[in-house]
Short mmCIF file of C-alpha atoms in Angstrom, two decimals:
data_model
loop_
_atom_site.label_atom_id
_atom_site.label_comp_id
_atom_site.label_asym_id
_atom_site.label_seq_id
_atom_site.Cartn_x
_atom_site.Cartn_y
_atom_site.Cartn_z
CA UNK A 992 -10.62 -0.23 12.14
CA UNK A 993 -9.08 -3.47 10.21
CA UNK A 994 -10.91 -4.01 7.02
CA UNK A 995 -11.23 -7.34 7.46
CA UNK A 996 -11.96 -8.04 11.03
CA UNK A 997 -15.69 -7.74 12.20
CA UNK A 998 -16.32 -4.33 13.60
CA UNK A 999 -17.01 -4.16 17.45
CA UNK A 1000 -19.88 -2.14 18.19
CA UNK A 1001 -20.49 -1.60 22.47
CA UNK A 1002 -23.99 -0.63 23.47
CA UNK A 1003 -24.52 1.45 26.60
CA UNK A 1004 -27.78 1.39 28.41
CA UNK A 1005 -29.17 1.23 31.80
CA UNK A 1006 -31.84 -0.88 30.79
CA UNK A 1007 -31.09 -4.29 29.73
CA UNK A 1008 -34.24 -4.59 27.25
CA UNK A 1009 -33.26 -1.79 25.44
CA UNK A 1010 -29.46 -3.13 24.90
CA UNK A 1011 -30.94 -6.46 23.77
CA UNK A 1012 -33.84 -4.98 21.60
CA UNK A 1013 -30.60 -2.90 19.79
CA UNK A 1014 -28.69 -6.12 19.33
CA UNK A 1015 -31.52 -8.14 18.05
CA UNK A 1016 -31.80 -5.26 15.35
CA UNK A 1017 -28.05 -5.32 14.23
CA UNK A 1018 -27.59 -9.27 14.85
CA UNK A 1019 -27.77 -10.05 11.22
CA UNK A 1020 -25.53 -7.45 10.24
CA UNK A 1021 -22.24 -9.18 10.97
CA UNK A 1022 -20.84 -7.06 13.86
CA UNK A 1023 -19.31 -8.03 16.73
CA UNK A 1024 -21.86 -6.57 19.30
CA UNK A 1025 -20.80 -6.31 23.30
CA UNK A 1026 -22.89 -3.64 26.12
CA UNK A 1027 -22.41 -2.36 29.42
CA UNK A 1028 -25.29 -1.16 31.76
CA UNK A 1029 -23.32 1.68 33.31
CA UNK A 1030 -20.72 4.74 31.97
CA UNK A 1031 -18.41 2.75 34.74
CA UNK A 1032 -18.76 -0.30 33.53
CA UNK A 1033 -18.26 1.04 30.17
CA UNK A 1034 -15.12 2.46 30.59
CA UNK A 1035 -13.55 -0.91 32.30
CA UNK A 1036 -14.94 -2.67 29.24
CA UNK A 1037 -13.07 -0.22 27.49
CA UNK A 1038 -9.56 -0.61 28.93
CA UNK A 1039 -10.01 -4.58 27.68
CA UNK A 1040 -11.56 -4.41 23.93
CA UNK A 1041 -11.16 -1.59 21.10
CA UNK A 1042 -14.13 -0.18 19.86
CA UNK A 1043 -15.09 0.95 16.58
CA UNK A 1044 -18.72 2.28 17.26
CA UNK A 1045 -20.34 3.15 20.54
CA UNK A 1046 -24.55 3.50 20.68
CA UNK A 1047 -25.13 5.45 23.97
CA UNK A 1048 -27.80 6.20 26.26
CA UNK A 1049 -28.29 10.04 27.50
CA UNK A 1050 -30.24 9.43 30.52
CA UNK A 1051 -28.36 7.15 33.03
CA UNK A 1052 -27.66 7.05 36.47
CA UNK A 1053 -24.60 7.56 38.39
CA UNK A 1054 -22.88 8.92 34.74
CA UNK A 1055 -24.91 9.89 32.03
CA UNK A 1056 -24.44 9.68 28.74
CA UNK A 1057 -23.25 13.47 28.48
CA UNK A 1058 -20.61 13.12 30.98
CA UNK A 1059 -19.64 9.75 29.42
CA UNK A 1060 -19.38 11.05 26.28
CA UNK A 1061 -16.80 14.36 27.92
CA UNK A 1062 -14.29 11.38 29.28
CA UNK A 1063 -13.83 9.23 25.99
CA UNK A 1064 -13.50 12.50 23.68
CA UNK A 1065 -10.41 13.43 26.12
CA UNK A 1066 -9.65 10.48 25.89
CA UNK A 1067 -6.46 10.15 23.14
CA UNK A 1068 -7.74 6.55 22.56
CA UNK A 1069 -11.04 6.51 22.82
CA UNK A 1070 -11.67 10.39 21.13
CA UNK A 1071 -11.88 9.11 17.56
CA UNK A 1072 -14.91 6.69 18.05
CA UNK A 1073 -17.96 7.18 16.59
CA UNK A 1074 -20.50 8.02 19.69
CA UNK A 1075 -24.43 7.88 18.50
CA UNK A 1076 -26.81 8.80 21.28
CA UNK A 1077 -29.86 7.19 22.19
CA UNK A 1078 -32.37 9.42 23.39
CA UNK A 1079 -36.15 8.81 24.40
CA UNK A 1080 -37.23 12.02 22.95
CA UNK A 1081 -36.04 14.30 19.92
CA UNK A 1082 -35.35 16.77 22.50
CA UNK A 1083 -33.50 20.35 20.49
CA UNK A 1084 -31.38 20.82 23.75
CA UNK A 1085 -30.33 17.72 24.39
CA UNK A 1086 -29.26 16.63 20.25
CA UNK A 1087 -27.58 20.14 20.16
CA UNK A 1088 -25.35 19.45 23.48
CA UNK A 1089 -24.27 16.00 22.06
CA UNK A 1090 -23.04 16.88 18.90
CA UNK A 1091 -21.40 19.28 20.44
CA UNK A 1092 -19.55 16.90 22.65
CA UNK A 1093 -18.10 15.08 20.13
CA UNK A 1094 -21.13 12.85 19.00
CA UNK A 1095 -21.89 11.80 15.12
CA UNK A 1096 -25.34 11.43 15.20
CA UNK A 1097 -28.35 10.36 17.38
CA UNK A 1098 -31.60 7.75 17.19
CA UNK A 1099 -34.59 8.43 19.62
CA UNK A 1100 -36.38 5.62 20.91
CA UNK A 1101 -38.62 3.01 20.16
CA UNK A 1102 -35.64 1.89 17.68
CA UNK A 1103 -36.50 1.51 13.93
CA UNK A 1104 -34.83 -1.03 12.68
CA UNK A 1105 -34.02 0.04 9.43
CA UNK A 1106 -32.77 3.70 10.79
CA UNK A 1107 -30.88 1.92 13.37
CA UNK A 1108 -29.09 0.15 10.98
CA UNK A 1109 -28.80 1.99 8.13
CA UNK A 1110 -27.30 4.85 10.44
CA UNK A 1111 -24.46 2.12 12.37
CA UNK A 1112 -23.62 1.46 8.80
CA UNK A 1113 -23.01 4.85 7.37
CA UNK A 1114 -20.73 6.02 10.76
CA UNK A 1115 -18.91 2.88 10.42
CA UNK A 1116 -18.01 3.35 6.77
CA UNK A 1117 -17.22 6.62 7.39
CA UNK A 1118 -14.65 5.80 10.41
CA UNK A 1119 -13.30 3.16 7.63
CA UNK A 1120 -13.14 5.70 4.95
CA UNK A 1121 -11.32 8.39 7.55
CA UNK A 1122 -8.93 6.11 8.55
CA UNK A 1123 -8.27 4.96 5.20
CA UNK A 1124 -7.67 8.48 3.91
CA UNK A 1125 -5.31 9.15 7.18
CA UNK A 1126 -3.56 5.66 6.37
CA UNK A 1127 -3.12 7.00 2.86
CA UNK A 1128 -1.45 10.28 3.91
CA UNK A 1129 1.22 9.13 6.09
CA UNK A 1130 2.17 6.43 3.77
CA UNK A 1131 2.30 9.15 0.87
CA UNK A 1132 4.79 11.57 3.29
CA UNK A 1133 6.46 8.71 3.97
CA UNK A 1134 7.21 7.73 0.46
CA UNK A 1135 8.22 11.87 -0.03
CA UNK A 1136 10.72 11.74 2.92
CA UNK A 1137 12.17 8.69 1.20
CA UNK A 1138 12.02 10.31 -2.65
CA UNK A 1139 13.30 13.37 -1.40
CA UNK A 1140 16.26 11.33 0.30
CA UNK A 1141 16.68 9.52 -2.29
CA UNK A 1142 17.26 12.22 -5.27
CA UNK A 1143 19.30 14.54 -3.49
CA UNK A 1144 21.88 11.72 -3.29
CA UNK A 1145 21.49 10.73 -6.96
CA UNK A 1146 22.07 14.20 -7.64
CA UNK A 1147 24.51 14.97 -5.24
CA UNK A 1148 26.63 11.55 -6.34
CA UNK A 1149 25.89 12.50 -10.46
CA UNK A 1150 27.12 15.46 -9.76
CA UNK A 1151 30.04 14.53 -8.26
CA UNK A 1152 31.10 11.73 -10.81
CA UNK A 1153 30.98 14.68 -13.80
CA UNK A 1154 33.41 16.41 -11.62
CA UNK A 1155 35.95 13.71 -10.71
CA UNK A 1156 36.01 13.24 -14.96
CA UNK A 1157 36.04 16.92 -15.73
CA UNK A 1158 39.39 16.87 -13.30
CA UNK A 1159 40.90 14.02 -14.43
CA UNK A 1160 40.15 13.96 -18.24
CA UNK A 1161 43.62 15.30 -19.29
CA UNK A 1162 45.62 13.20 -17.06
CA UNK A 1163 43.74 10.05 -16.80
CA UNK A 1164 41.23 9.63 -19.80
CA UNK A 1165 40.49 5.80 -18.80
CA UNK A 1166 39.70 6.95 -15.05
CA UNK A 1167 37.61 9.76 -16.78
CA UNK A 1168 35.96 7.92 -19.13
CA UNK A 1169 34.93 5.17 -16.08
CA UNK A 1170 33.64 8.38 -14.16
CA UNK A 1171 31.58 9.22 -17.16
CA UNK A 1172 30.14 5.94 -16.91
CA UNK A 1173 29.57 5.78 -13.31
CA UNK A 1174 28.02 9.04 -13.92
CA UNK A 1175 25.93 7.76 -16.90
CA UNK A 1176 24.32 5.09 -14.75
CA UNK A 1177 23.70 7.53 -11.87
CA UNK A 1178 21.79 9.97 -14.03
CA UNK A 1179 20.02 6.61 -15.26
CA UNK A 1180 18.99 6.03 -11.82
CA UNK A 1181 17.50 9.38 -11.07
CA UNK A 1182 15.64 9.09 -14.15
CA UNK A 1183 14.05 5.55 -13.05
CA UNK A 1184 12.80 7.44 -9.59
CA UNK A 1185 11.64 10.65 -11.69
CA UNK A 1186 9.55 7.87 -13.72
CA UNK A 1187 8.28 5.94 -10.43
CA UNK A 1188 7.48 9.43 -9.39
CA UNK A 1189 5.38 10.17 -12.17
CA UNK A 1190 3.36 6.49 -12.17
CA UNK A 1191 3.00 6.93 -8.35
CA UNK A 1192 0.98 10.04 -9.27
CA UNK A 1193 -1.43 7.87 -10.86
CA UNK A 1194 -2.43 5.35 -8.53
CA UNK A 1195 -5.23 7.61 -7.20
CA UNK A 1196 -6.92 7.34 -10.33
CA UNK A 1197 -5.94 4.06 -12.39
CA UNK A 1198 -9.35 2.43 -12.93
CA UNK A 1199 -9.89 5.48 -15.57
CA UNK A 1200 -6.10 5.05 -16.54
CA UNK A 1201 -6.38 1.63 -17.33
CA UNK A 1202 -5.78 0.40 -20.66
CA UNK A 1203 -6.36 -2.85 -20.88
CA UNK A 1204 -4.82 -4.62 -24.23
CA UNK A 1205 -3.04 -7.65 -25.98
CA UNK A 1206 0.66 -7.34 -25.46
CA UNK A 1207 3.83 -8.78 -26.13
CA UNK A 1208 5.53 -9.64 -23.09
CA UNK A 1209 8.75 -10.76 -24.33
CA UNK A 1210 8.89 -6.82 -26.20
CA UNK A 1211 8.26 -5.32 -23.19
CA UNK A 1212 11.11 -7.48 -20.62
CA UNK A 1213 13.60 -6.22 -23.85
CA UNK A 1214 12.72 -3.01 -23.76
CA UNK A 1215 13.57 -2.70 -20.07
CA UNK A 1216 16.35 -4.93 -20.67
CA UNK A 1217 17.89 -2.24 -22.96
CA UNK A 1218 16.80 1.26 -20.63
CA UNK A 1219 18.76 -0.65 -17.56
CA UNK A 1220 21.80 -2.25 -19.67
CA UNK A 1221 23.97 0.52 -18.70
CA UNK A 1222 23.74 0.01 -15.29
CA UNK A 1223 23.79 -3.49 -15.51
CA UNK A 1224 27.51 -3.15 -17.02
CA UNK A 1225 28.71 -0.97 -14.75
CA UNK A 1226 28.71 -4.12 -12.75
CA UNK A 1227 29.41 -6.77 -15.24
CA UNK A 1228 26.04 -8.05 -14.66
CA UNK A 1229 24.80 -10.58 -17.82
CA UNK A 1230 21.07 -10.15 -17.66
CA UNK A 1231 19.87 -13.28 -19.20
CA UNK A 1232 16.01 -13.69 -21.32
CA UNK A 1233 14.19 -16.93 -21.59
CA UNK A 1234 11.21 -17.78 -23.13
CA UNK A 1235 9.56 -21.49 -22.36
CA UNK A 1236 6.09 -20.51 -23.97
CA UNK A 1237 4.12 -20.73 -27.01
CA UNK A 1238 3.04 -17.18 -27.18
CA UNK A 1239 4.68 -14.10 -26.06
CA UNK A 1240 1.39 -12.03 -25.83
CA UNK A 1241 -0.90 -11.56 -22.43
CA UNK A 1242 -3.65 -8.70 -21.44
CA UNK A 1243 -2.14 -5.57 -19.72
CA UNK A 1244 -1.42 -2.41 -19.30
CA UNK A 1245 1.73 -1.80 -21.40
CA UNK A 1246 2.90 1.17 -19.10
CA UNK A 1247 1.85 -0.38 -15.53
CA UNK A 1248 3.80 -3.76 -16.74
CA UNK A 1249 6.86 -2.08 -18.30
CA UNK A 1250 7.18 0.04 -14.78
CA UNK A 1251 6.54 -3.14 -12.94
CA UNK A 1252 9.34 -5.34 -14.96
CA UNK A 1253 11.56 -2.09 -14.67
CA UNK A 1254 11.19 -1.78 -11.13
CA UNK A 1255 12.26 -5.43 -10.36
CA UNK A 1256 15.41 -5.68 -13.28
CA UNK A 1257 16.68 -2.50 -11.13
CA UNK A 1258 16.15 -4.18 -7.96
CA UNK A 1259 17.89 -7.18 -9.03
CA UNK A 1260 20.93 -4.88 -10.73
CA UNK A 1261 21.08 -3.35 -7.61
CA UNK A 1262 20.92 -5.88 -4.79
CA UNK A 1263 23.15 -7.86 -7.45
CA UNK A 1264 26.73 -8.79 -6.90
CA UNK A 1265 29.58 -7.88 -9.15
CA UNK A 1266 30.32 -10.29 -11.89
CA UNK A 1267 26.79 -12.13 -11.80
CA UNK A 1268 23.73 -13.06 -13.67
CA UNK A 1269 20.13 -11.73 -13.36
CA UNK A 1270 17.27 -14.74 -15.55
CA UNK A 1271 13.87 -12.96 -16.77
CA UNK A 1272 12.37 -15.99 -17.98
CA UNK A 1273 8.30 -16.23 -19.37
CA UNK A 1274 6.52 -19.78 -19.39
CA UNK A 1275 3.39 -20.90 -19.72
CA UNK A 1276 1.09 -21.44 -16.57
CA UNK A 1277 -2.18 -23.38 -17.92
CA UNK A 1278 -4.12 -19.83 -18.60
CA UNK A 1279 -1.31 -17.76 -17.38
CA UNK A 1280 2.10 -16.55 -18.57
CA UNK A 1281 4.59 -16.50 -15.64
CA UNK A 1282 7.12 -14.09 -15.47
CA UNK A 1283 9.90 -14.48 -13.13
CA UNK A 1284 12.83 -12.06 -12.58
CA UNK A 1285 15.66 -13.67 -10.29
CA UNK A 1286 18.91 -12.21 -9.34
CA UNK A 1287 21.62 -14.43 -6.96
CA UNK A 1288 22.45 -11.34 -4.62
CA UNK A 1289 22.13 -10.33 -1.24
CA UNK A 1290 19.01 -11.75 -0.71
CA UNK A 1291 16.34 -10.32 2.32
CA UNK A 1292 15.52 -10.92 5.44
CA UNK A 1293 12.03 -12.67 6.81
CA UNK A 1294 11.05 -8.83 7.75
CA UNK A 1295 12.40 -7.22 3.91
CA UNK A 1296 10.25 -9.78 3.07
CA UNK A 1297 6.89 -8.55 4.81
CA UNK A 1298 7.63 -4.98 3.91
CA UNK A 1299 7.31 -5.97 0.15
CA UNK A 1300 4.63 -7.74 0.46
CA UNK A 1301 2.43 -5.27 2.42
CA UNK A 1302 1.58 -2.27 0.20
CA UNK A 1303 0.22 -0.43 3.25
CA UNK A 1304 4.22 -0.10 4.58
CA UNK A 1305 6.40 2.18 2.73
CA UNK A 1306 9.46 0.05 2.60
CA UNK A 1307 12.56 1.90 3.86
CA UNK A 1308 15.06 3.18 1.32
CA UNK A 1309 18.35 0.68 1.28
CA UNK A 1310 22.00 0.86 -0.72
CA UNK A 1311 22.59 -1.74 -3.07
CA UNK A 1312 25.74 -3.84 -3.14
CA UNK A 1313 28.25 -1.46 -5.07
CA UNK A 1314 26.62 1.48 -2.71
CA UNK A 1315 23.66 2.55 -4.74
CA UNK A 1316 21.27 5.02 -3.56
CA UNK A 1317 17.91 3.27 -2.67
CA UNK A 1318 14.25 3.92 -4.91
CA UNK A 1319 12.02 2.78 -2.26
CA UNK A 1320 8.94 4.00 -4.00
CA UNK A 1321 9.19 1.19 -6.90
CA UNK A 1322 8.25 -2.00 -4.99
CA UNK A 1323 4.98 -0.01 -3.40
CA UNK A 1324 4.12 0.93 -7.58
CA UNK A 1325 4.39 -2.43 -8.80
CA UNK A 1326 2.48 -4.19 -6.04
CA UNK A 1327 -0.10 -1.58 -6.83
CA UNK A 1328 -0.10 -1.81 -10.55
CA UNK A 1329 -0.21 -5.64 -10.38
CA UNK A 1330 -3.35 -5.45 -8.05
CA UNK A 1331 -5.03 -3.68 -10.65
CA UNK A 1332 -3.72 -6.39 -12.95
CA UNK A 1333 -6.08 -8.96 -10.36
CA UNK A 1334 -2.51 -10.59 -9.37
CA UNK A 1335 0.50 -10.45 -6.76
CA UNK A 1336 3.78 -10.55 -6.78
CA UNK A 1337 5.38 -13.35 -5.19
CA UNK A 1338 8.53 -12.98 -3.99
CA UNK A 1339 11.26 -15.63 -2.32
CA UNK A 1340 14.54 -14.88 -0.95
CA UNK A 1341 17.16 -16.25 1.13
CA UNK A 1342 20.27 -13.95 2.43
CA UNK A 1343 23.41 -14.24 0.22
CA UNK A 1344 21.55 -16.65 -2.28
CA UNK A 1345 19.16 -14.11 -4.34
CA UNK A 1346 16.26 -13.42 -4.77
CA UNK A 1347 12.64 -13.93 -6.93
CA UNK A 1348 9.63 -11.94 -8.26
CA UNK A 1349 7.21 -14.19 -9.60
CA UNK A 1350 4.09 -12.34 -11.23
CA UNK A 1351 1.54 -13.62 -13.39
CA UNK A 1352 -0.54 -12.40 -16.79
CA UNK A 1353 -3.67 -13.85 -18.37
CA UNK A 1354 -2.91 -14.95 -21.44
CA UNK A 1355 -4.35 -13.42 -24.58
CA UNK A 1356 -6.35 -15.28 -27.53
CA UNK A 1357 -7.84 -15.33 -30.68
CA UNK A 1358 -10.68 -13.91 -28.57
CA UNK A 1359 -8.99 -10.89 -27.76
CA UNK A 1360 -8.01 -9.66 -30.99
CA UNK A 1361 -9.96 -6.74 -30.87
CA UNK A 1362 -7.97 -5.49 -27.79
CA UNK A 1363 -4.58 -4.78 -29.96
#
């Protein structure tokens, strides 16, 4: 069920009075409510529309609501939909066989309205909540498969690089020493995935790990600046700070924004070409500082694009330009981390002109003093 489309709720009853004295009920309740008068016409109904919540009638001709009930369970498509029975009587027999067909609940007739509704309500959250935590779960394996792939060939590729300058040391100290460095930035790599490992592991819980404070920016784009230098040389990359504000200091989270601004210098050393520049610059935005991080690389594609920018995909892990082993975890972390921050990251790109992230930070006052 989308979050944000209206959910579709199909009423099944032989009797048309009943289906309308139902929909009256829910009418106000913003769903989008459809019926059938049969199990037959039901199922055809079915085959055109998806369903998120179905209110059924036991006793029906032709197909009752028991035998109704049997197909859409086996059904692959239809087995996960919420079935509540409507039954004339609180019969024991008859509540005991539907649940045990599959159904969630059931409402006996005369409808009250405000047990009628409360009850749609709860089954429908609960589908939402299901789905959610299903959505969740294969987007975390995914994200595994991808760390997993991702740190065996860091590791593999350190490891290698300390060999080649082990071998060559006594011959060739300048090709050893650049293995040593290749190998430095490597092991500098694995250690920015171990750290988007370790923030990742807090995203379940970050409304009681927020810390909320006045920051300096501009100390925290340095500090990055300085973790990621080393790889940055490796490929004579100048990474270039600029500040076009009055103040350097904003409210956030010092970790979540130093993981965020780390995430996106890597991306840009990364998808950077030899020889190039990378500009972090701040400026002021009205209430706002703007930071922007913008690298003239490779530059994405229209579908890169849409992977980034929906933090319900995990974004597939990709080489950089000199052959480095892709994070794919960081972009989902600071898309998160900047929700909780009540802004996005914007992001424009054009293949083999660059790239920019584009976030934004409410500034901080002489009101928020007491938040150092």
């Amino acid at each position: 069920m989308n979050t944000n489309s209206t959910p579709k709720i199909l009423i099944i009853d032989d009797i048309s009075q009943n289906v309308q004295i139902a929909a009256n009920i829910l009418k106000d309740d913003n769903y989008n409510i459809t019926y059938a008068l049969s199990g037959r016409m039901a199922l055809e109904k079915m085959k055109r529309i998806s369903i998120d919540l179905i209110l059924l009638d036991i006793m029906m001709p032709d197909m009752n609501g028991f035998e109704l009930c049997s197909i859409l369970k086996a059904n692959p498509e239809t087995s996960e939909i919420p079935i509540i029975f409507l039954t004339a009587k609180a019969d024991i027999d008859n509540i005991s066989k539907g649940f045990s067909l599959g159904a969630v609940d059931y409402i006996t007739k005369p409808f009250n309205g405000n047990e009628l509704r409360a009850r749609v309500k709860t089954h429908l959250n609960l589908k939402q909540a299901k789905e959610s935590l299903e959505q969740a779960n294969f987007f975390k394996n995914q994200l595994l498969s991808i760390i997993g792939h991702d740190l065996r060939g860091l590791v593999g590729n350190t490891n290698t690089l300390f060999q080649m300058a082990e071998l060559t040391f006594e011959k060739s100290p300048e090709k050893a020493k650049k293995f040593l460095s290749l190998g430095k930035e490597s092991a500098a790599n694995i250690l920015v995935t171990l750290e988007n490992l370790l923030e990742w592991g807090r995203i379940d819980n970050l409304d009681s790990n927020f810390d909320l404070r006045k920051n300096n920016i501009l100390e925290s784009i340095n500090c990055c600046v300085v973790l990621l230098k080393n790889i940055a040389k490796n490929k004579n990359i100048n990474i270039i700070v600029k500040q076009n504000c009055e103040s350097d200091f904003a409210l956030f989270d010092k970790r979540m924004i130093d993981t965020v601004i780390r995430n996106l210098i890597a991306n840009a050393i990364k998808f950077s070409k030899e020889d190039s520049e990378i500009h972090l610059t701040v400026k002021d935005q009205e209430s706002y500082l703007e930071v922007t991080v913008k690298d003239y690389g490779i530059g994405m594609t229209e579908s890169k694009l849409s992977q980034i920018n929906d933090f319900g995909k995990a974004a597939t892990s990709e080489d950089g330009t000199s052959g480095e082993v892709g994070f794919g975890l960081g972009m989902q972390i600071v898309n998160k981390f900047l929700e909780q921050h009540d802004t996005k990251l914007k992001v424009t790109s054009q293949l083999d002109q660059g790239t920019s992230c584009i976030f934004k930070l409410q500034k901080a006052t002489h009101m928020h003093q007491q938040l150092l």
